mmCIF file of C-alpha atoms and ligand atoms in Angstrom:
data_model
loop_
_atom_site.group_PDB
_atom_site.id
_atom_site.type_symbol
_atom_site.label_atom_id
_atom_site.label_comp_id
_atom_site.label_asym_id
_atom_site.label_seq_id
_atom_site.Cartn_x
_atom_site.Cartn_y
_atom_site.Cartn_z
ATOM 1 C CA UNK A 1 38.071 27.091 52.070
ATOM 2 C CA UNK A 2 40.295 29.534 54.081
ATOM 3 C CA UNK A 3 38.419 32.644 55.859
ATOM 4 C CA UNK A 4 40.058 35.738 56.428
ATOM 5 C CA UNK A 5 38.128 38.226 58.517
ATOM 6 C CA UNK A 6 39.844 41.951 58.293
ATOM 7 C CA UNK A 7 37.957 45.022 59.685
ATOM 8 C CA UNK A 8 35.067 46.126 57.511
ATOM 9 C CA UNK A 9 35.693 50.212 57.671
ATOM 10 C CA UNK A 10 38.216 52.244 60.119
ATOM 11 C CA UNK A 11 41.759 52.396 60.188
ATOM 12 C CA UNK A 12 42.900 49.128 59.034
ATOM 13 C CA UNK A 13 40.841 48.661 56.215
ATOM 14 C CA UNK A 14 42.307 50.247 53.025
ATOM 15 C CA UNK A 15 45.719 49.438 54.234
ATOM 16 C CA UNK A 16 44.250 45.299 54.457
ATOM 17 C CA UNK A 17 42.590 45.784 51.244
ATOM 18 C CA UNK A 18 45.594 47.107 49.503
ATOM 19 C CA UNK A 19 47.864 44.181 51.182
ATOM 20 C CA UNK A 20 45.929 41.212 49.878
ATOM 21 C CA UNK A 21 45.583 43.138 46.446
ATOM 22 C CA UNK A 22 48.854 43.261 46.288
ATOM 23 C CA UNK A 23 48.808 39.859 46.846
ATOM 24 C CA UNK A 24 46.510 39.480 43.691
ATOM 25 C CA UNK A 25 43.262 38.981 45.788
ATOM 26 C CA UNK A 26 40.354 41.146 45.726
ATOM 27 C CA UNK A 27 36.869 40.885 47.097
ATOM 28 C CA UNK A 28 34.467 39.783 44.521
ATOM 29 C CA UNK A 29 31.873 42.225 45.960
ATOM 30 C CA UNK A 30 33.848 45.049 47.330
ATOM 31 C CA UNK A 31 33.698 45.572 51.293
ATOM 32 C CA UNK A 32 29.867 46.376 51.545
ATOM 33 C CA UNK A 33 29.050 43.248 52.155
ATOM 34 C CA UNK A 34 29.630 41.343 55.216
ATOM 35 C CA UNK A 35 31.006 38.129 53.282
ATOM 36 C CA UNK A 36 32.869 38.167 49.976
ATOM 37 C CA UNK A 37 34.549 35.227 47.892
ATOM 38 C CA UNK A 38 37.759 36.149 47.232
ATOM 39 C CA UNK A 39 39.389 36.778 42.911
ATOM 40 C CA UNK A 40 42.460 35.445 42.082
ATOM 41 C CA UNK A 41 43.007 32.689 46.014
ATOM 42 C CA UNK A 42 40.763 30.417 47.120
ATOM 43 C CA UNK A 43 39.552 32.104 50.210
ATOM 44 C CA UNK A 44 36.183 33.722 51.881
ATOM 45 C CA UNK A 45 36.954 37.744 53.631
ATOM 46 C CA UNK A 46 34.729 38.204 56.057
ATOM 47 C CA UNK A 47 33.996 42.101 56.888
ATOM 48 C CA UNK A 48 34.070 42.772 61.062
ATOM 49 C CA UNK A 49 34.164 45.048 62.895
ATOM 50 C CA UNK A 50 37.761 45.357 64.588
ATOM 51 C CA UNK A 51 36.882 44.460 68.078
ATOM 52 C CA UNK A 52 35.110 41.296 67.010
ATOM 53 C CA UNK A 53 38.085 39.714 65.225
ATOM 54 C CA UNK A 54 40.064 37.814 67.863
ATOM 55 C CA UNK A 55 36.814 35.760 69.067
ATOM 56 C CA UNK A 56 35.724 35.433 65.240
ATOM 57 C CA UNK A 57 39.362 33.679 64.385
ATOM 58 C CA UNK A 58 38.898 31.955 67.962
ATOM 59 C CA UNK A 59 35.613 30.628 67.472
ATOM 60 C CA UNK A 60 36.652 29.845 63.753
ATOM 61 C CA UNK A 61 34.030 31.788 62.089
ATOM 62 C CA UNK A 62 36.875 33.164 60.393
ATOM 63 C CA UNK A 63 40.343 31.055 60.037
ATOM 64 C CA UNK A 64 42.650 33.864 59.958
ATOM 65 C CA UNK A 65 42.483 37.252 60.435
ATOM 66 C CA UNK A 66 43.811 40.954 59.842
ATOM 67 C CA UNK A 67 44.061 43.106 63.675
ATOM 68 C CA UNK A 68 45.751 45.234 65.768
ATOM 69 C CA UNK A 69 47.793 43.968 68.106
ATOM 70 C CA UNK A 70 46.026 45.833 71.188
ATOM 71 C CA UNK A 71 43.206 44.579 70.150
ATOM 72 C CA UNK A 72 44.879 40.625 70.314
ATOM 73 C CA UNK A 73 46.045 41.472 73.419
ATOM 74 C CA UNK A 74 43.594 43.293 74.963
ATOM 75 C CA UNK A 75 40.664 40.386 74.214
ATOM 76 C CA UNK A 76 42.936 37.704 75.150
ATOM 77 C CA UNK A 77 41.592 34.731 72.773
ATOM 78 C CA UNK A 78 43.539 31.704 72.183
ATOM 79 C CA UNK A 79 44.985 33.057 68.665
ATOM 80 C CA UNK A 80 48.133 32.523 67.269
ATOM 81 C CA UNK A 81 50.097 35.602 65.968
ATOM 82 C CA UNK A 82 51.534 34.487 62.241
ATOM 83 C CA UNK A 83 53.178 37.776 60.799
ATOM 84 C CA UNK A 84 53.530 41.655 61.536
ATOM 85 C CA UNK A 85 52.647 43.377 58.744
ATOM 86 C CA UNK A 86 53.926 46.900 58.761
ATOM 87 C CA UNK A 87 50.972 49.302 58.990
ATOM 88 C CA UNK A 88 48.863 51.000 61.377
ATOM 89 C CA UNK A 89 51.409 51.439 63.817
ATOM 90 C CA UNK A 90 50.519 52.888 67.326
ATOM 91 C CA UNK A 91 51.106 53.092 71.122
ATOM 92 C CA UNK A 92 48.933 52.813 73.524
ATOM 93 C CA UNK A 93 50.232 55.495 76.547
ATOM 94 C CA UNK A 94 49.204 56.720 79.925
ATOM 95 C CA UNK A 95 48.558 60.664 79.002
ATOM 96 C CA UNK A 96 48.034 63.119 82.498
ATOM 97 C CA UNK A 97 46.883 66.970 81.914
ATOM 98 C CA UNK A 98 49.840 69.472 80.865
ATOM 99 C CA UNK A 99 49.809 70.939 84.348
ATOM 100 C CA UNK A 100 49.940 68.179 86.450
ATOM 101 C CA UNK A 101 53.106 68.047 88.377
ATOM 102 C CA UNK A 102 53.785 64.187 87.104
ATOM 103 C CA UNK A 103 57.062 62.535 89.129
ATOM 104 C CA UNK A 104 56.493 59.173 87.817
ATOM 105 C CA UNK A 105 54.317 55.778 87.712
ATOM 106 C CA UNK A 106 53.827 55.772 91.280
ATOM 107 C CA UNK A 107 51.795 59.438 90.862
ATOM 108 C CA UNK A 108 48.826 56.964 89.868
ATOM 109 C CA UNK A 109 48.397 55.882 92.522
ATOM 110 C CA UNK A 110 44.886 56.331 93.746
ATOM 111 C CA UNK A 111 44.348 57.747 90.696
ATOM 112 C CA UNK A 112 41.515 56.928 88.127
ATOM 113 C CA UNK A 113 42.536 56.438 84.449
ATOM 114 C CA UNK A 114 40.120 56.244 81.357
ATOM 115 C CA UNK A 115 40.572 53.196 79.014
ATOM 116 C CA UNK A 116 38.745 51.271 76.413
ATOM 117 C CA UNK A 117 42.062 48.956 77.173
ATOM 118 C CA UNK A 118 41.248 47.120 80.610
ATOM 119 C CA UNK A 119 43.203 44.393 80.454
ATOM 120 C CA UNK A 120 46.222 46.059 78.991
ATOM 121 C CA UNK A 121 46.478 48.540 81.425
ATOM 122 C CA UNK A 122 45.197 46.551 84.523
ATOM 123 C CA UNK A 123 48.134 44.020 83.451
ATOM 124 C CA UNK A 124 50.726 46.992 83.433
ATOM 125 C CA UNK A 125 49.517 48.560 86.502
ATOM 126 C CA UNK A 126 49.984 44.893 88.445
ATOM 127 C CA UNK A 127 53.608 44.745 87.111
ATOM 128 C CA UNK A 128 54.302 48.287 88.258
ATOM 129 C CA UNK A 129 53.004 47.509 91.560
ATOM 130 C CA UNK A 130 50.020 50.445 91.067
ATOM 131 C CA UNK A 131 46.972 50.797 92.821
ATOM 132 C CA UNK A 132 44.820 52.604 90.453
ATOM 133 C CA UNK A 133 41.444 52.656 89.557
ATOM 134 C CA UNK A 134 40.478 51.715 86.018
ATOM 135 C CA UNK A 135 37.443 53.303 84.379
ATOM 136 C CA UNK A 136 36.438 51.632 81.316
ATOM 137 C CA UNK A 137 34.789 53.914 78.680
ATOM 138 C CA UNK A 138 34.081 52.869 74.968
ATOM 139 C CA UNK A 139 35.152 56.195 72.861
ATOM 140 C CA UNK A 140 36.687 59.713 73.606
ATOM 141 C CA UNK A 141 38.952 58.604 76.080
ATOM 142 C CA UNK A 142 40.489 61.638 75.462
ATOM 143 C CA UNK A 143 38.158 64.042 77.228
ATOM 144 C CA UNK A 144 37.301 62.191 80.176
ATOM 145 C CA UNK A 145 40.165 64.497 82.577
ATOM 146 C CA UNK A 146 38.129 67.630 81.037
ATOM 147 C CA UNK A 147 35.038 66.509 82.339
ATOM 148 C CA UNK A 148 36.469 65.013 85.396
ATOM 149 C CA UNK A 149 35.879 61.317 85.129
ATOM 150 C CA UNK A 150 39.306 60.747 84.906
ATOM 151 C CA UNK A 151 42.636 61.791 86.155
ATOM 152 C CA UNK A 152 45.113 60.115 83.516
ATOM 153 C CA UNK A 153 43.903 58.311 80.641
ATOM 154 C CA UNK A 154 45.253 55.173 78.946
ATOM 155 C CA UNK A 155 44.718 55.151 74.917
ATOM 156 C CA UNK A 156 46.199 54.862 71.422
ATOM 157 C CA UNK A 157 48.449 57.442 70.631
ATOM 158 C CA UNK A 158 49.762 57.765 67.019
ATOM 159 C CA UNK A 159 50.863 61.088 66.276
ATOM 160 C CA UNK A 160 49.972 62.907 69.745
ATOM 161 C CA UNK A 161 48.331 65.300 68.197
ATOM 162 C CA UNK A 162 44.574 64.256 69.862
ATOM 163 C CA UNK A 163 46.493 64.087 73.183
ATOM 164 C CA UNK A 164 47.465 67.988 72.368
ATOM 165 C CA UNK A 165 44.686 69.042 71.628
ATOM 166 C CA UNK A 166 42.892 68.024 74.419
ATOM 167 C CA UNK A 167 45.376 69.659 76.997
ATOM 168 C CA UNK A 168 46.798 66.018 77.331
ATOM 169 C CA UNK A 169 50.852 64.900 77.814
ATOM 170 C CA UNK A 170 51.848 61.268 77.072
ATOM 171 C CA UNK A 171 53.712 60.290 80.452
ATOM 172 C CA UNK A 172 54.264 56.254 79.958
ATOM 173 C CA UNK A 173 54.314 54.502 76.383
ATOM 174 C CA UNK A 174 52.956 50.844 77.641
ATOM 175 C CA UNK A 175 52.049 49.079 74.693
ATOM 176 C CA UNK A 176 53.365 49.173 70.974
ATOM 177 C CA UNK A 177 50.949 47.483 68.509
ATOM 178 C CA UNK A 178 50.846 47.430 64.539
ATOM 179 C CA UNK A 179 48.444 45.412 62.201
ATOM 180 C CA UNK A 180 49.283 41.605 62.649
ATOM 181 C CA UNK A 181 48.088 38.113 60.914
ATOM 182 C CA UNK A 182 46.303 36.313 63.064
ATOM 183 C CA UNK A 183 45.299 32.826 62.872
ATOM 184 C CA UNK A 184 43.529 29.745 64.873
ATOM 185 C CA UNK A 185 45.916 27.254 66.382
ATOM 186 C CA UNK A 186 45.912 23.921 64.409
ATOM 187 C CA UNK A 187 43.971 24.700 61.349
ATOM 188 C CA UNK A 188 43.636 21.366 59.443
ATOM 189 C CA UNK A 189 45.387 20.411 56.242
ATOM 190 C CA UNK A 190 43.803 22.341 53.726
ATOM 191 C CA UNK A 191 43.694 25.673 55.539
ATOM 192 C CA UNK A 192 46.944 25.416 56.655
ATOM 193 C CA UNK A 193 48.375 24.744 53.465
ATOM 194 C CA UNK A 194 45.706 27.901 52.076
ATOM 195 C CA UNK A 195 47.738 29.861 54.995
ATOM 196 C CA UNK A 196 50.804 28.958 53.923
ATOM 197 C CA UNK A 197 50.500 29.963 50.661
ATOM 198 C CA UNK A 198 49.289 33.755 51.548
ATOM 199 C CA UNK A 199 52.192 33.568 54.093
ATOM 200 C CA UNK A 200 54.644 33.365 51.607
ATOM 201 C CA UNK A 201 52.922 36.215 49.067
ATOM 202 C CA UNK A 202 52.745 38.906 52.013
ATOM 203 C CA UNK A 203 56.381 38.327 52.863
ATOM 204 C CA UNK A 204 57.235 38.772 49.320
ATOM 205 C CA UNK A 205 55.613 41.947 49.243
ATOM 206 C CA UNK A 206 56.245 42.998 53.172
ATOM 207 C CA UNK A 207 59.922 42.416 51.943
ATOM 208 C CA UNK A 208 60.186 44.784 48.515
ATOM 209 C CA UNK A 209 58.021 47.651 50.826
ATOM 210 C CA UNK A 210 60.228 50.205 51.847
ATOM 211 C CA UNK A 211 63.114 48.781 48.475
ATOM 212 C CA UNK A 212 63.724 50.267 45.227
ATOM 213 C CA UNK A 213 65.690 48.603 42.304
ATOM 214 C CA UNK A 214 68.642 50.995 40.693
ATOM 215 C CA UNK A 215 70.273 50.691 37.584
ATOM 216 C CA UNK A 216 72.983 52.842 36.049
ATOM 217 C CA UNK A 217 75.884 52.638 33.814
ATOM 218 C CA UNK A 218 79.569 52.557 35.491
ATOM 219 C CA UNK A 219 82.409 52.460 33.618
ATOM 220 C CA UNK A 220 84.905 48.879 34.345
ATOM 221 C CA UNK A 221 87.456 50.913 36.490
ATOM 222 C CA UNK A 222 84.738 52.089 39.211
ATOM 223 C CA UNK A 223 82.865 48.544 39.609
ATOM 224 C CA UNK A 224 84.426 47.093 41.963
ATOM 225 C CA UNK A 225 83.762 50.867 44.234
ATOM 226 C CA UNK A 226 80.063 50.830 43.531
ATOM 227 C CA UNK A 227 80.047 46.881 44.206
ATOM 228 C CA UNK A 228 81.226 47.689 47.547
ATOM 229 C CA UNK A 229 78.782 50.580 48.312
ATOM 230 C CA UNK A 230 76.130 48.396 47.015
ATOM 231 C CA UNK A 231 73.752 46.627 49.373
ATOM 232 C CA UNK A 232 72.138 43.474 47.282
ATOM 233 C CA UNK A 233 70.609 40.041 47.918
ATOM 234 C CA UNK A 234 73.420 37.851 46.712
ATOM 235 C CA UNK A 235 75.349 40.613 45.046
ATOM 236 C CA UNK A 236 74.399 43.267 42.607
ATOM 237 C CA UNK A 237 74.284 41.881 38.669
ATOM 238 C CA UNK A 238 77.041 43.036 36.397
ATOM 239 C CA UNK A 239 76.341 43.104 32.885
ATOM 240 C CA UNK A 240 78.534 44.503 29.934
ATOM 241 C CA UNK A 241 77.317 47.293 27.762
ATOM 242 C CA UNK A 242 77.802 46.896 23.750
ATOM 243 C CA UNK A 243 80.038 49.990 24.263
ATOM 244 C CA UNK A 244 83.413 48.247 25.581
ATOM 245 C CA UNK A 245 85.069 49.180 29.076
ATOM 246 C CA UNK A 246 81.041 49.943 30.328
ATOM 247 C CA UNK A 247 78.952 48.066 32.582
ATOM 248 C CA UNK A 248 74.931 47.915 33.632
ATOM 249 C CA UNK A 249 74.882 47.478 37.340
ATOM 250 C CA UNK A 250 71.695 46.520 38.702
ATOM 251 C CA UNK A 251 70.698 46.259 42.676
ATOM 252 C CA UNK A 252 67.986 46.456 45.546
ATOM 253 C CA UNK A 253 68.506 49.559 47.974
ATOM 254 C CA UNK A 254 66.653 50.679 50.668
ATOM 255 C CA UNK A 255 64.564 53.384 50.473
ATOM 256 C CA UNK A 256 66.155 55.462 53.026
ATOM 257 C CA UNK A 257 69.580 55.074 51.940
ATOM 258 C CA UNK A 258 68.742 55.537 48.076
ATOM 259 C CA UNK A 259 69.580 59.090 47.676
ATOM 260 C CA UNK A 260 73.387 59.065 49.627
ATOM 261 C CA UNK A 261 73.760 55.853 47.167
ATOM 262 C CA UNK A 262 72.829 58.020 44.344
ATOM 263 C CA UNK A 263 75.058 60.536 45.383
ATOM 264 C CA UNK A 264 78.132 58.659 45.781
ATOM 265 C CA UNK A 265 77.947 56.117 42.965
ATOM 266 C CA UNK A 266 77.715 59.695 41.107
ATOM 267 C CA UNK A 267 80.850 61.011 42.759
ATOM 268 C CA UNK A 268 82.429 57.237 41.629
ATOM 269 C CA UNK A 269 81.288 57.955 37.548
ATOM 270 C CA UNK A 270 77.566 56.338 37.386
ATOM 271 C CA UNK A 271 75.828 57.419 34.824
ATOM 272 C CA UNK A 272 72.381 57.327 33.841
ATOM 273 C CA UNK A 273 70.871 56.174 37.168
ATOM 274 C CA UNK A 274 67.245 54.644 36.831
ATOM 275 C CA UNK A 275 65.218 54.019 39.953
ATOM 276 C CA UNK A 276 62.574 51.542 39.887
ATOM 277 C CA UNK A 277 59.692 50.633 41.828
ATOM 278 C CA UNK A 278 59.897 47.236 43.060
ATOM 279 C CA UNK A 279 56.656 44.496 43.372
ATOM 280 C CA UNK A 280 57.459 41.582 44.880
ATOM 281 C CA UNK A 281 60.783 39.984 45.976
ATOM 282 C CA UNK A 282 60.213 36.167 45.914
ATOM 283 C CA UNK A 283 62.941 33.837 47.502
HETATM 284 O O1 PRT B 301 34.529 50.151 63.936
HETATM 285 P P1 PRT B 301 35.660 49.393 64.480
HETATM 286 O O2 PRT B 301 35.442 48.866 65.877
HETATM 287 O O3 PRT B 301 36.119 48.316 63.509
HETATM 288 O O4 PRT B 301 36.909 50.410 64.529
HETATM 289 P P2 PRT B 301 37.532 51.247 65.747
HETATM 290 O O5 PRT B 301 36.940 52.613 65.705
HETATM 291 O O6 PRT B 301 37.502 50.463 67.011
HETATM 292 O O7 PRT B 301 39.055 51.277 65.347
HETATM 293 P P3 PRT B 301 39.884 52.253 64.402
HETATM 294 O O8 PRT B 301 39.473 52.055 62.981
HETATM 295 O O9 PRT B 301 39.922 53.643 64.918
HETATM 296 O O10 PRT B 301 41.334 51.634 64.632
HETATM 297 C C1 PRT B 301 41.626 50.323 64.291
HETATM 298 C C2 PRT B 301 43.043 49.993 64.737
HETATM 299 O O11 PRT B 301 43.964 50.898 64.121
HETATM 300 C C3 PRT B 301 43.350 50.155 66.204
HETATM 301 O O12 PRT B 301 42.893 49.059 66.981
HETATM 302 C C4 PRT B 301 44.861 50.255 66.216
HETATM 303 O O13 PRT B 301 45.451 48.965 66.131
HETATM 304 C C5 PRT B 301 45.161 50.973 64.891
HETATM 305 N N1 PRT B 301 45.521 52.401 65.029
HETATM 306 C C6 PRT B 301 46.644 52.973 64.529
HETATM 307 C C7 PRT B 301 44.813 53.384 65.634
HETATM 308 C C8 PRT B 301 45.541 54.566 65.503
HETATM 309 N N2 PRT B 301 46.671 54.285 64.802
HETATM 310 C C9 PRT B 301 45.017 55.789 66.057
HETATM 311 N N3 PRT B 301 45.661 56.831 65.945
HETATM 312 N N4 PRT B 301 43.628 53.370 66.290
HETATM 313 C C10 PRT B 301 43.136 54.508 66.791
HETATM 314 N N5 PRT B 301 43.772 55.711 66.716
HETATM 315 C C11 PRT B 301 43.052 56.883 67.330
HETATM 316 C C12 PRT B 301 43.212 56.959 68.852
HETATM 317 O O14 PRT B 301 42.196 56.227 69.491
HETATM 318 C C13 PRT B 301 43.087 58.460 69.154
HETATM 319 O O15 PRT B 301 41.747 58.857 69.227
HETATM 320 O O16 PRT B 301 43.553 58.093 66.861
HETATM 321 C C14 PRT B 301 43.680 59.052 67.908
HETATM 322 C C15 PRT B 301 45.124 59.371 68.203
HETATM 323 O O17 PRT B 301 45.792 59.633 67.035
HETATM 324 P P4 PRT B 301 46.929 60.774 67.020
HETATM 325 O O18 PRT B 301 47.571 60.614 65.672
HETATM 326 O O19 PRT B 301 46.235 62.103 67.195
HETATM 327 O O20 PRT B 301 47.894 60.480 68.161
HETATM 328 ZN ZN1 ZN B 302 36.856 48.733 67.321
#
């Protein structure tokens, strides 16, 4: 049976939990535990802790699992990356104190920078032809130029507002990273065909994130107008109202374009505009 490891508290884990519930699959005992059997797919979630999931998916204690990028990149096991899946979104950035005069990379030079990212930043430094030295703490990067064990740090930066408050200014943005799907090269038969099975729930619902579904009335002389400012999978559905001369136009819109839609399918003669959460969008 397939085992998904995903990160057992911290940043990822709601947004994992609510993913595969979404999916219809839910941990039979809840995330306390360190193993649950999965309702509603055949499949084991293992609870880890974040750092530990590359080797676990590696070493195939798990089969799959739920990560950060950085952290797939930063531990460097032979893993194959399967999907992006939209949350927990970061960067991980060089950061200098406010007052230092910065010109540019090259001001690292014989430098020390704080990390929990080695590899990550050791690879960028060899690129940018830096000499620097790399000082590799476990937590509170942040503080380590206060308390001079630094003089730049390298971490993950999501809003800046840590960097901020800690007298900090993001100078380089290295490395972007959001949650991925991660999996073991060559899983046999069954597992695969487990994986492909979740692979093609999560892209139903990674693909209706972010949509909503509209319907509203338009009267026959303005259809062929809101057709055209309509966005749709094949094209929007057209179906005729009891009341003769109306329609019931139906289509998918993006979330961020949903209001100036509204607004000019009004200005056309919509009426009665619904808009409707969307689930899934299977294809
Ligand atoms: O216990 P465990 O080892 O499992 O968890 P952890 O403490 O190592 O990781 P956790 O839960 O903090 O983060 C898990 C993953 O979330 C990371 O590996 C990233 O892929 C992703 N992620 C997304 C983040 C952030 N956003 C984030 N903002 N991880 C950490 N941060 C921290 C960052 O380290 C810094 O301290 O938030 C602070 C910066 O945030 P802003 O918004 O102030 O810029
Ligand atoms: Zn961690």
């Amino acid at each position: 049976m397939l085992k998904i490891a995903i990160q057992s508290k911290g940043r990822l884990n709601d947004e994992s939990m609510s993913l595969l519930a979404d999916a219809g699959i839910y941990a039979a005992s809840g995330s306390r535990s360190l193993v649950s059997r999965a309702k509603g797919f055949p499949m084991e979630i293992l609870f880890l802790r974040d750092d530990d999931i590359p080797q676990a998916v590696a070493m195939g204690v798990a089969d799959i699992g739920i990560v950060g990028l950085n952290e797939v990149a930063e531990k460097g096991q032979s893993v194959v990356e399967v999907m992006r899946l939209g949350f927990g979104a970061c960067r991980i950035s060089i950061a200098v104190p406010k007052g230092e005069d910065y010109s540019g990379p090259s001001w690292l030079n014989g430098r020390r920078i704080a990390t929990s990212y080695p590899v990550i930043l050791g690879d960028y430094l060899k690129t940018a032809g830096i000499e620097a030295e790399i000082h590799e703490i476990a937590g509170s990067v942040e503080i380590a130029p206060a308390v001079g064990m630094a003089d730049a740090i390298f971490d993950i930066v999501s809003s800046g507002g840590t960097l901020i408050q800690n007298g900090l200014r993001e100078v380089e943005q290295v490395f972007f990273s959001e949650a991925v799907l991660i999996a073991r090269p060559g899983l046999d038969g069954e597992k695969s065909a487990g994986l492909e099975k979740l692979k093609f729930r999560l892209r139903s619902i990674l693909a209706s994130r972010g949509m909503k579904y509209l319907l509203m009335n338009i009267p026959q002389d303005a259809v062929d107008a809101a057709v055209a400012l309509l966005p749709a999978m094949k094209s929007p559905t057209l179906l005729p109202l009891a009341e003769p001369g109306w329609f019931s136009l139906h289509a998918v819109v993006p979330e961020e374009v949903l209001w100036e839609k509204i607004e000019q399918l009004k200005v056309i003669g919509a009426e009665d505009i619904l808009v409707l959460n969307l689930e899934n969008i299977v294809k």
